[in-house]
XYZ file of C-alpha atoms in Angstrom:
260
model
C -24.889 31.955 -22.274
C -25.739 28.522 -20.839
C -25.914 25.431 -22.989
C -26.080 21.786 -22.046
C -26.267 19.058 -24.649
C -25.007 15.618 -25.592
C -22.588 16.044 -28.485
C -24.740 13.773 -30.637
C -27.678 16.213 -30.457
C -26.343 19.748 -30.239
C -29.563 21.321 -31.513
C -31.907 19.596 -29.059
C -34.809 21.495 -27.505
C -33.175 20.927 -24.157
C -30.136 22.959 -25.119
C -32.293 25.765 -26.439
C -34.545 25.871 -23.382
C -31.540 25.812 -21.053
C -29.865 28.812 -22.612
C -31.423 31.365 -20.229
C -31.593 29.513 -16.922
C -29.480 27.589 -14.463
C -29.615 23.824 -14.846
C -31.140 21.931 -11.973
C -29.114 19.378 -10.062
C -31.352 16.661 -11.512
C -30.514 17.764 -15.057
C -26.816 17.805 -14.258
C -27.101 14.375 -12.656
C -28.808 13.040 -15.786
C -26.134 14.544 -18.020
C -23.303 13.050 -15.960
C -24.940 9.729 -15.050
C -22.651 6.725 -14.876
C -23.244 4.130 -17.582
C -24.956 0.864 -16.674
C -22.409 -1.532 -15.231
C -22.172 -5.293 -15.443
C -22.404 -7.177 -12.150
C -18.604 -7.294 -11.895
C -17.963 -3.990 -13.671
C -16.571 -0.662 -12.524
C -16.161 2.818 -14.016
C -13.428 5.303 -13.158
C -13.983 8.911 -14.116
C -11.774 11.901 -13.392
C -12.904 15.451 -12.694
C -10.271 18.098 -13.367
C -10.012 21.776 -14.276
C -7.497 23.402 -16.606
C -6.773 26.931 -17.771
C -6.608 27.761 -21.457
C -2.828 27.476 -21.290
C -2.905 24.063 -19.631
C -2.419 24.840 -15.931
C -4.237 22.549 -13.492
C -3.493 24.807 -10.513
C -2.633 28.365 -9.571
C -0.286 28.795 -6.640
C -0.714 25.130 -5.803
C -4.524 25.020 -5.689
C -7.301 24.455 -8.227
C -9.854 26.788 -6.599
C -8.494 30.035 -8.159
C -9.183 28.733 -11.691
C -12.598 27.260 -10.839
C -16.018 28.937 -10.761
C -19.551 28.635 -9.389
C -20.891 26.232 -12.014
C -17.709 24.186 -11.834
C -18.373 23.680 -8.129
C -21.996 22.663 -8.829
C -20.733 20.015 -11.240
C -18.025 19.046 -8.725
C -20.763 18.406 -6.151
C -22.946 16.558 -8.661
C -20.153 14.207 -9.692
C -19.425 13.464 -6.043
C -23.101 12.783 -5.392
C -23.187 10.188 -8.171
C -20.064 8.306 -7.041
C -19.573 5.387 -4.667
C -16.063 6.576 -3.849
C -13.923 9.682 -4.410
C -10.290 8.693 -5.038
C -7.676 11.341 -4.315
C -3.917 11.573 -3.884
C -2.341 12.418 -0.533
C -0.759 15.629 -1.835
C -4.141 16.895 -3.008
C -5.614 16.098 0.405
C -2.898 18.227 1.999
C -3.026 21.093 -0.509
C -6.806 21.378 -0.850
C -7.730 20.766 2.792
C -9.983 17.783 2.069
C -12.965 17.114 4.280
C -15.380 14.153 4.318
C -17.994 13.927 1.587
C -21.400 14.997 2.884
C -24.906 13.713 2.323
C -27.006 16.006 0.156
C -30.779 15.905 0.297
C -31.081 16.808 -3.395
C -29.473 13.490 -4.344
C -30.847 11.269 -1.548
C -33.590 9.592 -3.596
C -31.297 9.072 -6.591
C -28.623 7.446 -4.410
C -31.170 5.234 -2.645
C -32.577 4.060 -5.978
C -29.043 3.187 -7.114
C -28.422 1.170 -3.945
C -25.889 3.686 -2.640
C -25.351 4.976 0.879
C -26.026 8.614 1.816
C -22.599 9.858 0.698
C -19.553 8.550 -1.152
C -16.514 7.281 0.687
C -13.193 9.081 0.214
C -10.174 6.923 -0.664
C -6.756 8.534 -0.193
C -3.933 7.043 -2.262
C -0.574 7.268 -0.506
C 2.749 5.443 -0.440
C 4.395 7.196 2.513
C 1.222 7.591 4.633
C 2.240 11.197 5.338
C -1.228 12.228 6.456
C -2.692 13.958 9.488
C -5.038 11.328 10.886
C -6.476 13.783 13.413
C -8.312 15.647 10.624
C -12.115 15.301 10.234
C -11.555 13.406 6.971
C -10.402 10.485 9.112
C -12.020 11.036 12.498
C -15.581 12.058 11.622
C -16.626 11.049 8.087
C -20.188 9.982 7.359
C -18.673 6.949 5.613
C -15.290 5.604 6.848
C -12.381 6.968 4.829
C -10.178 4.466 3.039
C -6.397 4.741 2.844
C -5.013 2.973 -0.234
C -1.350 2.078 0.093
C 1.244 -0.601 -0.600
C 2.121 -3.680 1.438
C 5.425 -2.087 2.499
C 3.863 1.103 3.892
C 5.262 2.177 7.309
C 3.608 -0.066 9.891
C 3.311 2.694 12.494
C 1.439 4.906 10.028
C -0.838 2.035 9.039
C -1.633 1.528 12.734
C -2.315 5.267 13.127
C -4.717 5.217 10.183
C -6.636 2.277 11.620
C -6.714 3.869 15.079
C -8.307 6.968 13.544
C -11.081 4.815 12.064
C -9.817 4.572 8.479
C -9.940 1.356 6.468
C -6.521 0.482 5.011
C -6.610 -1.037 1.526
C -3.437 -2.737 0.256
C -3.022 -2.258 -3.497
C 0.657 -2.838 -4.210
C 3.437 -5.242 -3.304
C 5.938 -2.549 -2.318
C 5.350 0.879 -0.806
C 3.863 2.293 -4.008
C 0.267 1.785 -5.083
C -0.525 -0.122 -8.268
C -3.154 2.062 -9.960
C -4.974 -0.779 -11.717
C -5.028 -2.862 -8.542
C -6.392 0.095 -6.571
C -9.361 0.295 -8.949
C -9.992 -3.440 -8.577
C -9.657 -3.427 -4.782
C -12.162 -0.604 -4.423
C -14.592 -2.276 -6.813
C -14.290 -5.521 -4.826
C -15.598 -3.570 -1.817
C -18.681 -2.554 -3.786
C -17.258 0.867 -4.702
C -17.755 0.497 -8.433
C -18.723 4.030 -9.465
C -15.373 5.682 -8.939
C -14.428 9.355 -9.197
C -10.885 10.677 -8.982
C -10.227 14.366 -8.352
C -6.478 14.071 -8.833
C -4.037 15.435 -8.318
C -2.095 15.361 -11.556
C 0.343 12.678 -10.382
C -2.451 10.275 -9.442
C -4.375 10.946 -12.647
C -1.185 10.304 -14.593
C -0.886 6.912 -12.908
C -4.440 6.000 -13.855
C -3.822 7.098 -17.445
C -0.559 5.146 -17.654
C -2.323 2.031 -16.314
C -5.092 2.513 -18.911
C -7.861 2.262 -16.311
C -9.426 5.701 -16.812
C -12.858 5.345 -18.422
C -13.952 8.988 -18.506
C -12.525 12.476 -18.130
C -14.768 15.346 -17.007
C -12.682 18.394 -17.826
C -13.562 21.991 -17.033
C -11.765 24.437 -19.313
C -11.399 27.705 -17.435
C -11.317 30.881 -19.594
C -8.135 32.028 -17.874
C -4.416 32.290 -18.588
C -1.819 31.877 -15.862
C 1.541 31.148 -17.560
C 4.178 29.948 -15.098
C 5.172 26.356 -14.475
C 1.974 24.877 -13.016
C 1.297 21.190 -13.567
C -0.959 19.864 -16.285
C -4.000 17.813 -15.241
C -1.986 14.576 -15.597
C 1.681 14.131 -14.733
C 4.273 11.388 -14.822
C 5.732 9.408 -17.740
C 3.996 9.627 -21.092
C 2.122 6.653 -22.516
C 3.523 4.801 -25.525
C 0.416 5.393 -27.618
C -1.940 8.308 -26.816
C -5.306 7.170 -25.456
C -8.229 8.337 -27.593
C -11.517 9.308 -25.926
C -14.850 10.277 -27.457
C -16.784 13.438 -26.448
C -19.961 12.677 -24.516
C -21.311 15.955 -23.099
C -20.615 19.693 -23.196
C -21.904 22.513 -21.006
C -20.967 26.158 -21.513
C -21.476 29.030 -19.104
C -19.738 32.385 -18.665
C -16.908 31.296 -20.918
C -16.253 28.044 -19.030
C -16.540 24.787 -20.970
C -17.584 21.711 -18.995
C -16.750 18.652 -21.059
C -16.995 14.895 -20.685
C -14.969 12.424 -22.735
C -15.413 8.665 -22.500
C -13.362 5.637 -23.439
C -14.070 4.486 -26.983
């Protein structure tokens, strides 16, 4: 079964027609389009996957709980973004590579005033990154390293030598999540997508700067002690989001919730 619909119109002809075919990338892009932004605005969305019992990873990686359609949506969300924001641990665990240009989204990106591919911004306090990796040495768009003012100077120099742009978003070694969002937006990277990991997402939630959560619910159970999609201290008052879009295929639920 395949269904795609805005939650305000669950019986639309579109959902009925889409039940027996794969959605095109254009349809997915329409469903997950960023909202219109004011001249000085920005929008931070997260894309995460979780098992039925709340695990965001299996054996340290998200791939085992993902699926084919999840990866199509993963690629679509990247293709809509100005920048993909990711934590250093996720870069190490998932083997991150530069975002690539995709012909299917070229016209859409050009019409939106975007370059051929999103930048990748790596959030790190300790700068414990391998700057010889393609993510830093051969991206289509220079990779950004978001860190604090007290980050190790030798590692900052290594990042710059590899071709990365260093963005200071904190007075100490740690990164201020809200400032990171502002600093990226000030560079014209206003359509922002974070792919975690859980610690980074938790920081964005705690700072109350997350505008949208795109959550894939995987029809799997893993048990164990895997992290949830967001980690760190709990917020004082739970943040309430409103459902915006739902897609279902092969038991997976692909949901989008936006700030009220």
